[in-house]
């Protein structure tokens, strides 16, 4: 086995346990694994942002509640750091599809911890625009959604493009909804995306789903940016 | 699959043949010569800037041919762009075509290519260049330079390979002029490739000056230049990943430098970039073991340039044992012998360049040496510090391996601290010695290896220098 990121050889740990039971396939070497940073400690109860004090809601979330209270909460696996930035850029922008495997196990585990108590759960990956999908060849949100053991539906579609980097933060939080309903859902939904930054994308998607009859909308993201 | 096909497919695994590159057809020599920018290149469909009708027309005329980028052989996949055939460096990808495509992970930084990607290869006539080139250079070559220059010229004529083993400071650029202008005058296409972008930037104005009428281009990561069909291409070895059977003459400078010698895809691309019948000239002061063996076995013709351009021998490194340097540094003092050497140097007029094996050690030394400044590869002010050292504003510069090649300062003395460290291999040490005594007006320079136990690399490096000086003295072939 070789590390999927640095290509270093991974020596399988042989203990009496692994000797008796087939051991799990490792995709990352220990060195690379340590460079990811999990979200630990107190976080905002709605958006998972690390913050002081337990059980609180952050300022941005307060504003979302006032403005567009469709999204219940967001759960993320990792914090953003420079290593993650490197990995994401190679995965998403360079298009090294297989790197999604780095996240499979942690995504599965975190998702089950957070949502297995919900019934009738359907996951909805955030779609890319046609143009962007063409460019990358895959949708990173769909790749993440494929790791969880729940039915996945392409319930919404994107009508505006993703280009938002030139807009200010305020504009981004208030701009018009880029999504449209494609397949209305009645059940509980967990939206899936790679990163939660301002939350704009997810709140807009949640609004569209809520208006077309979804019971509750949650979000699950790989990274809390 | 027939047996013969299996055999030929297996053969293709061990002998990376380039049969898949459609050859430039001589029958089509009547084709209009209007696409010099495509000639000899491996461009992806999307990289060819051309309107659709024009492209279709050229394809139907057979002047452009579509070639799959990734080929599926019985033994596995081959990426024809980077030469990758390691199974684990390929991965699957859901594709528009409905099937799962396979893409190459090895060269993904250049943009992803998959089993559904194609090159468009130009098979029409090659560009023709005007043939009355004038070499604007009236310098004189030393005996050894002249001999190498002649060998280079004859290798170009006979389309052979040649290793030019020239000591640091031999003046190798000048040795190329004669053969180069000869090849260019015959209408040949030439590439001078080197692993280091710095070298490309340095050589380009030099060549523009001596070959003012030649159509030339400099290619390196981040350069704005585009090869529109230049006759002389100066490039990093990395840029060769975009060429196929383009060059009549390929000159690889510093063939032993990183990343070229350690990257099999660059080696592969360099073989693909030249025509089937072509000359390859390798230039180096410190050949790696493979070249040394080939040279020794006379499998690779070799010409030595054992003397520097100014005719003086290379400085021979002095070994000074410096046991207990660690405990000295721990006590925040410099080891005694090293300290007194520095003192002695401070009294003189030469500046001092100290090499340290690691950034941490360079930093530690800089703390303990008054007036000492250190520089390393990730240093933002690297160029600035080097410039200050050049201008005598810094008298002692402590460097990691980044200054071991390429840079020249007149009048310096050189110390290697902890020379036995494994980061200092033979090539590195010989290159470091080569920093001293570069100018004709001050051809000497003191070089000292401070160590706590001689390494094999140190001994080999000194042997290699003595050997070159010996050759130079004897004037032997
Ligand atoms: Zn690793
Ligand atoms: Zn919040
Ligand atoms: Zn490749």
XYZ file of C-alpha atoms and ligand atoms in Angstrom:
705
model
C 0.000 0.000 0.000
C 1.055 3.522 -0.737
C -0.269 6.725 0.773
C -2.808 8.239 -1.593
C -1.467 11.716 -0.894
C 2.332 11.504 -0.570
C 2.867 8.105 -2.206
C 4.976 6.953 0.712
C 4.831 3.239 1.402
C 2.444 2.331 4.209
C 3.488 -0.648 6.215
C 0.472 -2.502 7.513
C 0.575 -2.675 11.275
C 0.731 -6.272 12.274
C -0.624 -7.018 15.701
C -2.316 -10.135 16.993
C -5.607 -8.549 16.141
C -4.772 -7.696 12.547
C -3.249 -11.103 12.245
C -6.567 -12.727 13.001
C -8.957 -10.336 11.321
C -8.485 -8.721 7.941
C -7.303 -5.187 8.695
C -8.834 -2.095 7.215
C -7.243 -0.725 4.087
C -5.335 2.420 4.903
C -5.338 5.187 2.336
C -3.235 7.728 4.219
C 0.103 7.383 5.945
C 0.287 8.437 9.591
C 2.240 11.580 8.766
C -0.378 12.862 6.330
C -3.230 11.794 8.547
C -1.960 13.973 11.361
C -2.065 17.041 9.164
C -5.856 17.063 9.008
C -7.530 18.938 11.792
C -10.843 17.691 13.114
C -13.389 19.992 14.665
C -13.121 19.579 18.418
C -14.168 21.712 21.361
C -17.073 24.123 21.619
C -18.838 25.124 18.403
C -21.858 27.165 17.350
C -24.807 24.830 17.731
C -26.181 25.755 14.312
C -23.212 26.075 11.972
C -20.437 24.116 13.733
C -18.065 27.068 13.795
C -15.520 26.726 16.601
C -16.280 29.409 19.207
C -16.030 30.252 22.889
C -18.635 28.848 25.219
C -20.870 25.828 24.907
C -24.382 25.694 23.442
C -24.345 29.110 21.821
C -25.313 30.468 18.446
C -22.895 32.653 16.513
C -23.620 36.124 15.181
C -23.927 35.024 11.537
C -26.380 32.324 12.480
C -28.526 34.809 14.397
C -28.768 36.789 11.210
C -29.683 33.756 9.161
C -32.435 32.887 11.657
C -33.899 36.357 11.243
C -33.565 36.370 7.496
C -34.055 32.840 6.272
C -34.650 30.222 8.968
C -34.895 27.197 6.666
C -31.723 25.407 7.657
C -31.721 23.602 11.011
C -27.997 23.079 11.469
C -24.733 22.251 9.813
C -22.323 19.500 10.796
C -18.746 19.535 9.496
C -15.904 17.059 9.810
C -12.756 19.123 9.435
C -11.445 22.575 10.076
C -9.811 24.403 7.220
C -6.006 24.486 7.345
C -3.204 24.829 4.836
C -2.929 21.096 4.314
C -6.653 20.852 3.656
C -6.360 23.727 1.231
C -3.705 21.829 -0.697
C -5.751 18.649 -0.765
C -8.971 20.405 -1.790
C -7.253 22.321 -4.539
C -5.845 19.150 -6.023
C -9.099 17.277 -5.615
C -11.573 19.906 -6.760
C -9.662 22.219 -9.044
C -7.036 19.895 -10.513
C -9.676 17.196 -10.627
C -7.881 14.340 -8.869
C -11.153 12.503 -8.294
C -9.783 9.574 -6.320
C -8.653 11.861 -3.468
C -12.242 11.739 -2.213
C -11.200 8.395 -0.725
C -9.165 10.299 1.868
C -12.429 11.384 3.438
C -14.607 8.292 3.095
C -14.160 6.823 6.539
C -14.379 10.063 8.501
C -17.390 11.226 6.510
C -19.243 7.986 7.191
C -18.462 8.074 10.865
C -19.291 11.717 11.461
C -22.468 11.524 9.427
C -23.782 8.538 11.356
C -22.930 10.153 14.687
C -24.839 13.271 13.741
C -27.847 12.034 11.813
C -28.583 8.376 12.482
C -31.319 9.368 14.943
C -33.378 10.957 12.135
C -35.996 8.945 10.267
C -36.792 8.968 6.561
C -33.571 10.626 5.735
C -32.650 11.666 2.202
C -29.378 13.311 1.268
C -29.250 16.019 -1.386
C -25.848 17.036 -2.799
C -25.466 20.692 -3.753
C -25.404 20.725 -7.553
C -22.841 22.458 -9.746
C -23.814 24.494 -12.753
C -23.667 22.688 -16.073
C -20.674 24.746 -17.068
C -18.695 23.999 -13.931
C -19.552 20.307 -14.053
C -18.281 20.175 -17.611
C -15.047 21.775 -16.512
C -14.335 19.478 -13.553
C -15.912 16.302 -14.741
C -17.417 15.551 -11.344
C -19.358 17.134 -8.523
C -17.419 17.010 -5.251
C -20.662 17.139 -3.213
C -21.948 14.034 -4.976
C -18.697 12.260 -4.226
C -19.172 12.994 -0.513
C -22.844 12.020 -0.659
C -21.904 8.668 -2.166
C -20.059 7.763 1.049
C -23.083 7.878 3.344
C -25.496 5.004 3.541
C -28.669 6.904 2.732
C -30.598 7.459 -0.497
C -29.336 10.436 -2.454
C -31.588 12.624 -4.598
C -30.698 15.363 -7.044
C -33.651 17.372 -5.782
C -32.499 20.837 -6.794
C -30.679 22.418 -9.700
C -28.544 25.481 -10.036
C -29.800 28.326 -12.197
C -27.049 30.893 -11.595
C -23.361 30.183 -11.823
C -21.096 29.842 -8.814
C -19.042 32.912 -9.558
C -19.272 34.914 -6.381
C -15.714 35.659 -5.463
C -15.966 39.227 -6.671
C -18.981 40.012 -4.550
C -18.623 41.370 -1.063
C -19.560 39.290 1.926
C -22.774 41.211 2.408
C -23.796 40.820 -1.194
C -23.128 37.143 -0.966
C -25.353 36.778 2.068
C -28.265 38.612 0.502
C -28.029 37.824 -3.201
C -30.854 36.064 -4.979
C -31.377 32.356 -4.707
C -29.372 30.411 -7.291
C -31.400 27.208 -6.868
C -34.620 25.822 -8.245
C -36.590 22.776 -7.182
C -36.345 19.813 -9.479
C -37.842 16.962 -7.438
C -39.853 18.081 -4.396
C -39.143 16.027 -1.248
C -41.462 15.433 1.715
C -38.973 13.799 4.079
C -36.099 15.028 6.213
C -33.188 16.236 4.173
C -29.468 16.518 4.756
C -27.850 18.800 2.208
C -24.278 17.876 1.346
C -21.452 20.141 0.243
C -17.688 20.267 0.540
C -17.349 23.469 2.518
C -19.455 25.766 4.709
C -18.056 29.281 4.504
C -20.736 31.952 4.772
C -23.509 29.388 4.598
C -25.189 31.252 1.790
C -25.291 28.303 -0.606
C -26.737 25.944 1.953
C -29.304 28.392 3.320
C -30.556 29.138 -0.186
C -30.781 25.466 -1.051
C -32.600 24.806 2.228
C -35.116 27.546 1.506
C -36.031 26.083 -1.875
C -36.464 22.614 -0.409
C -38.494 23.864 2.535
C -40.847 25.824 0.276
C -41.503 22.736 -1.803
C -42.509 20.661 1.205
C -39.451 19.224 2.918
C -39.987 18.488 6.578
C -36.639 19.558 7.970
C -33.403 20.518 6.275
C -29.970 19.927 7.792
C -26.557 20.265 6.253
C -23.428 18.162 6.268
C -20.159 19.572 5.000
C -16.653 18.236 4.851
C -15.070 21.439 6.065
C -16.115 24.366 8.228
C -14.260 27.174 6.490
C -5.860 -10.928 -28.896
C -3.371 -12.786 -31.012
C -0.165 -14.135 -29.550
C 1.968 -11.832 -31.679
C -0.008 -8.856 -30.434
C 0.521 -9.880 -26.830
C 4.244 -10.178 -27.441
C 4.451 -6.815 -29.118
C 2.385 -5.289 -26.358
C 4.675 -6.734 -23.713
C 7.632 -5.524 -25.685
C 6.160 -2.051 -25.563
C 6.206 -2.176 -21.768
C 9.930 -2.658 -21.507
C 10.911 -0.602 -24.495
C 8.990 2.617 -24.423
C 8.777 3.073 -28.138
C 7.249 6.169 -29.583
C 5.587 4.428 -32.514
C 2.284 5.978 -31.593
C 3.447 9.417 -32.661
C 2.248 9.894 -36.231
C 5.259 10.764 -38.333
C 5.533 13.846 -40.414
C 4.720 12.612 -43.840
C 7.047 13.583 -46.637
C 4.273 12.907 -49.149
C 2.422 15.838 -47.646
C 5.342 18.142 -48.075
C 3.234 20.291 -50.375
C 1.073 21.249 -47.406
C 1.053 24.937 -46.647
C 3.478 25.790 -43.916
C 1.110 27.870 -41.892
C 1.010 26.042 -38.581
C 4.544 26.245 -37.203
C 3.151 26.577 -33.695
C 1.803 23.012 -33.898
C 4.904 21.384 -35.249
C 6.635 18.965 -32.906
C 4.138 19.549 -30.133
C 1.821 17.334 -28.203
C -1.200 19.524 -27.682
C -4.520 18.469 -26.234
C -7.579 19.142 -28.359
C -8.592 22.055 -26.167
C -5.093 23.545 -26.284
C -5.170 23.931 -30.056
C -6.521 27.378 -30.707
C -8.282 27.133 -33.994
C -11.847 27.454 -35.176
C -13.868 24.313 -35.620
C -14.118 24.313 -39.424
C -10.404 24.792 -39.835
C -9.691 21.970 -37.414
C -12.113 19.636 -39.192
C -10.541 20.461 -42.516
C -7.008 19.738 -41.321
C -8.198 16.506 -39.723
C -9.883 15.366 -42.924
C -6.739 16.186 -44.887
C -4.724 14.122 -42.453
C -2.550 17.097 -41.578
C -3.749 16.857 -38.006
C -4.180 13.505 -36.340
C -6.040 12.593 -33.188
C -4.059 10.388 -30.839
C -5.449 9.045 -27.545
C -3.483 10.374 -24.585
C -3.869 7.294 -22.412
C -3.492 3.919 -24.030
C -4.743 0.672 -22.583
C -2.200 -2.117 -23.056
C -2.461 -5.694 -21.812
C -0.014 -4.820 -19.049
C -1.888 -1.705 -18.013
C -2.180 1.915 -18.949
C 0.409 4.261 -20.378
C 0.059 8.008 -20.170
C 1.663 9.272 -23.335
C 2.028 12.750 -21.960
C 4.184 11.913 -18.920
C 5.159 8.278 -19.524
C 3.445 7.068 -16.356
C 2.683 3.366 -16.328
C 2.357 2.745 -12.604
C -1.053 1.251 -11.924
C -1.535 3.193 -8.681
C -1.007 6.511 -10.457
C -4.095 5.959 -12.552
C -7.603 6.243 -11.178
C -11.185 5.954 -12.361
C -13.498 8.861 -13.002
C -17.193 8.918 -13.900
C -17.349 10.493 -17.332
C -19.851 12.175 -19.673
C -19.420 9.300 -22.076
C -21.367 7.202 -19.559
C -18.463 4.881 -18.917
C -15.824 5.093 -16.266
C -12.773 6.811 -17.694
C -9.276 6.389 -16.364
C -7.134 9.450 -15.723
C -3.448 9.972 -15.025
C -2.629 11.253 -11.555
C 1.041 11.762 -12.266
C 0.717 14.732 -14.608
C -2.528 16.155 -13.232
C -0.885 19.502 -12.437
C -0.811 20.147 -16.184
C -4.562 19.625 -16.398
C -6.288 16.266 -16.151
C -6.038 13.847 -19.070
C -8.121 10.686 -19.259
C -8.862 7.810 -21.590
C -11.275 10.126 -23.384
C -8.616 12.813 -24.050
C -6.785 13.203 -27.342
C -3.744 14.962 -28.654
C -3.899 16.719 -31.967
C -0.610 16.035 -33.678
C 0.524 18.012 -36.692
C 1.792 15.795 -39.498
C 2.191 18.400 -42.190
C 5.491 19.886 -43.134
C 7.830 21.327 -40.558
C 8.663 24.980 -40.419
C 11.650 26.106 -42.447
C 14.024 28.666 -41.061
C 16.199 31.094 -42.939
C 19.641 29.622 -43.128
C 22.140 32.437 -43.035
C 22.766 32.683 -39.345
C 25.681 34.667 -38.141
C 27.395 33.963 -34.890
C 28.218 37.274 -33.289
C 30.951 36.222 -30.982
C 34.657 36.732 -31.295
C 35.849 35.362 -27.990
C 38.555 32.760 -27.873
C 38.284 29.205 -26.637
C 40.887 27.480 -24.521
C 42.478 24.276 -25.756
C 39.968 22.142 -23.874
C 36.971 24.249 -24.784
C 37.958 24.070 -28.412
C 38.278 20.326 -28.293
C 34.833 19.991 -26.702
C 33.383 22.438 -29.186
C 34.632 20.316 -32.071
C 33.278 17.125 -30.509
C 29.913 18.769 -30.049
C 29.850 19.827 -33.660
C 30.719 16.371 -34.894
C 28.118 14.723 -32.620
C 25.515 17.031 -34.122
C 26.591 16.130 -37.639
C 26.660 12.403 -37.011
C 23.500 12.457 -34.862
C 25.209 10.842 -31.909
C 25.021 11.193 -28.157
C 27.796 12.963 -26.308
C 28.594 13.606 -22.665
C 30.469 16.812 -22.002
C 32.026 16.403 -18.574
C 33.184 19.905 -17.818
C 34.347 21.227 -14.459
C 32.456 24.080 -12.779
C 33.611 27.299 -14.361
C 34.798 25.659 -17.589
C 32.781 28.092 -19.698
C 30.445 25.546 -21.217
C 28.080 28.032 -22.832
C 30.869 29.252 -25.109
C 31.644 25.692 -26.114
C 28.144 25.398 -27.551
C 28.262 28.416 -29.846
C 30.103 26.850 -32.751
C 28.067 23.650 -32.975
C 24.870 25.517 -32.352
C 25.280 28.055 -35.101
C 26.361 25.253 -37.429
C 23.204 23.244 -36.689
C 20.964 26.286 -36.988
C 22.539 27.227 -40.319
C 21.618 23.782 -41.611
C 17.994 24.447 -40.711
C 17.980 22.092 -37.748
C 15.710 22.640 -34.795
C 17.532 22.796 -31.472
C 16.465 22.655 -27.849
C 18.618 23.518 -24.878
C 16.892 22.138 -21.818
C 17.892 22.363 -18.190
C 16.215 21.331 -14.958
C 16.553 24.812 -13.489
C 14.429 27.771 -14.576
C 17.122 30.199 -13.329
C 19.498 28.839 -15.917
C 16.974 29.348 -18.724
C 16.457 32.964 -17.705
C 20.197 33.503 -17.552
C 21.016 31.843 -20.875
C 18.311 33.458 -22.968
C 19.737 37.002 -23.211
C 23.165 35.476 -23.709
C 22.034 33.553 -26.768
C 19.996 36.447 -28.089
C 23.171 38.463 -28.059
C 25.364 36.014 -29.938
C 22.706 34.681 -32.306
C 20.717 37.835 -33.019
C 18.958 36.583 -36.162
C 17.752 33.296 -34.768
C 14.111 32.763 -33.939
C 14.323 31.673 -30.302
C 12.071 31.330 -27.282
C 12.542 30.774 -23.540
C 10.083 28.441 -21.833
C 9.782 27.893 -18.091
C 6.977 27.714 -15.550
C 5.363 31.145 -15.349
C 7.013 32.565 -18.467
C 4.767 34.468 -20.833
C 6.553 33.216 -23.934
C 4.828 30.859 -26.322
C 6.660 28.720 -28.816
C 5.200 29.727 -32.173
C 7.617 27.485 -33.981
C 10.966 28.836 -32.834
C 14.101 27.231 -34.202
C 15.973 27.458 -30.935
C 14.019 26.544 -27.821
C 15.502 27.225 -24.395
C 13.419 25.494 -21.797
C 13.197 23.763 -18.493
C 13.187 19.998 -18.834
C 9.603 20.114 -17.595
C 8.482 21.905 -20.752
C 9.608 18.906 -22.792
C 6.411 17.217 -21.625
C 4.730 19.181 -24.433
C 6.989 18.057 -27.265
C 7.262 14.995 -29.469
C 9.875 14.309 -32.111
C 10.538 17.978 -32.500
C 14.279 18.455 -32.234
C 17.274 17.510 -34.346
C 19.558 18.476 -31.510
C 18.750 18.237 -27.816
C 21.221 19.722 -25.378
C 20.567 18.970 -21.713
C 22.492 21.250 -19.405
C 23.103 20.179 -15.801
C 21.665 16.794 -16.561
C 22.468 15.694 -13.003
C 20.449 18.441 -11.305
C 17.152 18.101 -9.513
C 14.478 17.271 -10.593
C 15.646 15.832 -13.901
C 17.771 12.914 -12.727
C 15.197 11.804 -10.169
C 12.075 12.111 -12.312
C 11.551 9.285 -14.745
C 8.840 11.166 -16.624
C 11.250 13.987 -17.486
C 13.796 11.523 -18.768
C 11.090 9.870 -20.813
C 9.832 13.181 -22.176
C 13.339 14.202 -23.157
C 13.646 11.063 -25.255
C 10.284 11.692 -26.845
C 11.059 15.334 -27.601
C 13.836 14.570 -30.043
C 13.513 13.147 -33.507
C 14.243 9.506 -34.194
C 17.507 10.546 -35.744
C 18.993 13.251 -33.635
C 21.932 14.251 -31.491
C 21.833 14.548 -27.715
C 24.474 16.484 -25.831
C 24.593 16.105 -22.051
C 26.436 18.766 -20.095
C 27.469 18.287 -16.504
C 30.226 18.900 -13.989
C 29.049 16.090 -11.760
C 27.538 13.173 -13.656
C 25.457 10.698 -11.690
C 26.487 7.080 -11.453
C 24.532 5.932 -14.529
C 26.343 8.338 -16.812
C 29.677 7.549 -15.200
C 29.205 3.865 -15.919
C 28.051 4.429 -19.489
C 31.015 6.693 -20.017
C 33.487 4.253 -18.490
C 32.135 1.403 -20.613
C 32.451 3.642 -23.656
C 28.723 3.294 -24.285
C 28.440 7.038 -24.155
C 31.034 9.091 -25.933
C 32.586 11.519 -23.486
C 34.691 14.607 -23.755
C 36.359 16.050 -20.669
C 36.908 19.702 -20.008
C 39.120 19.416 -16.925
C 40.234 23.010 -16.868
C 38.470 26.216 -16.001
C 38.239 28.924 -18.652
C 40.969 30.931 -16.902
C 43.345 28.000 -16.977
C 43.818 27.632 -13.223
C 43.119 24.391 -11.374
C 40.101 23.796 -9.173
C 40.633 24.519 -5.485
C 41.217 21.284 -3.609
C 39.097 21.067 -0.464
C 40.894 20.844 2.844
C 39.429 18.493 5.436
C 39.376 19.915 8.937
C 38.058 17.721 11.718
C 35.755 19.504 14.041
C 34.576 16.974 16.590
C 32.300 18.206 19.266
C 30.765 20.935 17.132
C 27.364 19.923 18.441
C 28.220 20.542 22.058
C 29.874 23.841 21.105
C 26.715 24.994 19.381
C 24.652 23.831 22.335
C 26.784 26.093 24.502
C 26.156 28.907 22.029
C 29.716 29.060 20.822
C 31.263 28.281 17.473
C 33.627 25.294 17.290
C 37.169 26.556 17.870
C 38.695 25.595 14.497
C 35.786 26.969 12.541
C 35.870 30.173 14.523
C 39.567 30.778 13.950
C 39.183 30.060 10.234
C 36.454 32.720 10.078
C 38.653 35.190 11.972
C 41.477 34.633 9.576
C 39.129 35.237 6.653
C 37.684 38.401 8.110
C 41.149 39.928 7.964
C 41.327 39.222 4.212
C 39.470 40.771 1.308
C 37.420 37.809 0.149
C 33.868 37.242 1.248
C 32.893 33.980 2.892
C 30.201 31.565 1.786
C 29.305 28.915 4.357
C 27.185 25.908 3.447
C 25.082 24.178 6.088
C 23.264 20.884 5.537
C 19.930 21.981 7.022
C 17.930 25.162 7.502
C 18.046 24.690 11.271
C 21.824 24.521 11.300
C 22.151 27.499 8.951
C 19.963 29.496 11.300
C 21.970 28.429 14.328
C 25.251 29.411 12.701
C 23.872 32.773 11.634
C 22.961 33.483 15.248
C 26.517 32.810 16.372
C 28.417 34.535 13.570
C 28.478 38.318 13.856
C 27.697 39.792 10.384
C 26.463 36.365 9.314
C 23.270 36.274 7.256
C 21.553 33.065 6.247
C 19.518 32.222 3.208
C 17.415 29.187 2.325
C 15.070 27.989 -0.385
C 11.859 29.378 1.078
C 13.437 32.695 1.993
C 11.384 35.566 0.558
C 14.408 37.843 0.509
C 16.636 35.270 -1.110
C 17.449 37.237 -4.273
C 17.962 40.381 -2.273
C 20.439 38.762 0.114
C 22.357 37.180 -2.733
C 22.564 40.583 -4.372
C 23.816 42.190 -1.142
C 26.471 39.520 -0.841
C 27.492 40.217 -4.429
C 27.778 43.903 -3.632
C 29.882 43.330 -0.512
C 27.099 44.546 1.773
C 27.089 41.145 3.401
C 30.489 39.638 4.127
C 29.448 36.228 5.407
C 26.548 34.392 3.799
C 25.339 31.105 5.229
C 23.376 29.010 2.782
C 21.600 25.704 2.522
C 22.047 23.746 -0.687
C 20.248 26.362 -2.796
C 23.416 28.240 -3.705
C 25.393 25.120 -4.519
C 24.730 25.462 -8.246
C 24.622 28.165 -10.830
C 25.461 31.247 -8.789
C 28.925 32.696 -9.168
C 30.572 35.294 -6.983
C 34.070 36.535 -7.678
C 36.566 36.285 -4.829
C 35.018 34.118 -2.182
C 36.247 31.521 0.271
C 34.017 28.582 0.966
C 33.367 26.505 4.063
C 31.121 23.488 4.368
C 29.887 22.998 7.895
C 29.211 19.386 8.930
C 30.383 18.242 5.497
C 29.791 14.617 6.436
C 26.012 15.126 6.612
C 24.107 12.898 4.195
C 22.565 15.911 2.461
C 25.999 16.581 0.993
C 26.476 13.961 -1.672
C 29.470 13.888 -3.973
C 27.818 15.976 -6.674
C 26.771 18.621 -4.143
C 30.275 18.882 -2.690
C 31.957 19.144 -6.084
C 29.481 21.856 -7.067
C 30.160 23.709 -3.821
C 33.918 23.607 -4.405
C 33.163 24.949 -7.864
C 31.835 28.187 -6.332
C 35.361 29.277 -5.364
C 38.002 30.815 -7.589
C 35.675 31.700 -10.428
C 37.224 34.917 -11.667
C 40.338 35.201 -13.764
C 41.662 38.034 -11.611
C 41.343 35.971 -8.420
C 41.392 32.333 -9.515
C 42.217 30.954 -6.076
C 39.907 30.421 -3.194
C 40.114 28.559 0.022
C 37.686 25.656 0.439
C 37.392 23.837 3.756
C 35.189 20.915 4.736
C 34.591 20.994 8.481
C 33.525 17.528 9.595
C 33.218 15.154 12.501
C 34.151 12.096 10.486
C 34.908 11.933 6.775
C 32.087 10.652 4.614
C 32.550 8.654 1.447
C 31.061 11.534 -0.499
C 33.761 13.900 0.819
C 36.542 11.547 -0.192
C 34.987 10.934 -3.608
C 34.516 14.631 -4.185
C 38.142 15.399 -3.410
C 39.294 12.500 -5.549
C 37.201 13.703 -8.462
C 38.662 17.218 -8.195
C 42.243 15.966 -7.971
C 41.546 13.736 -10.923
C 40.298 16.635 -13.037
C 43.270 18.802 -12.085
C 45.512 15.917 -13.022
C 43.873 15.553 -16.419
C 44.190 19.238 -16.958
C 47.897 19.240 -16.123
C 48.670 16.310 -18.346
C 46.626 17.685 -21.174
C 45.523 14.146 -21.893
C 42.463 13.099 -23.747
Zn 1.219 10.374 3.172
Zn -23.145 29.687 13.664
Zn 0.352 11.506 -17.217
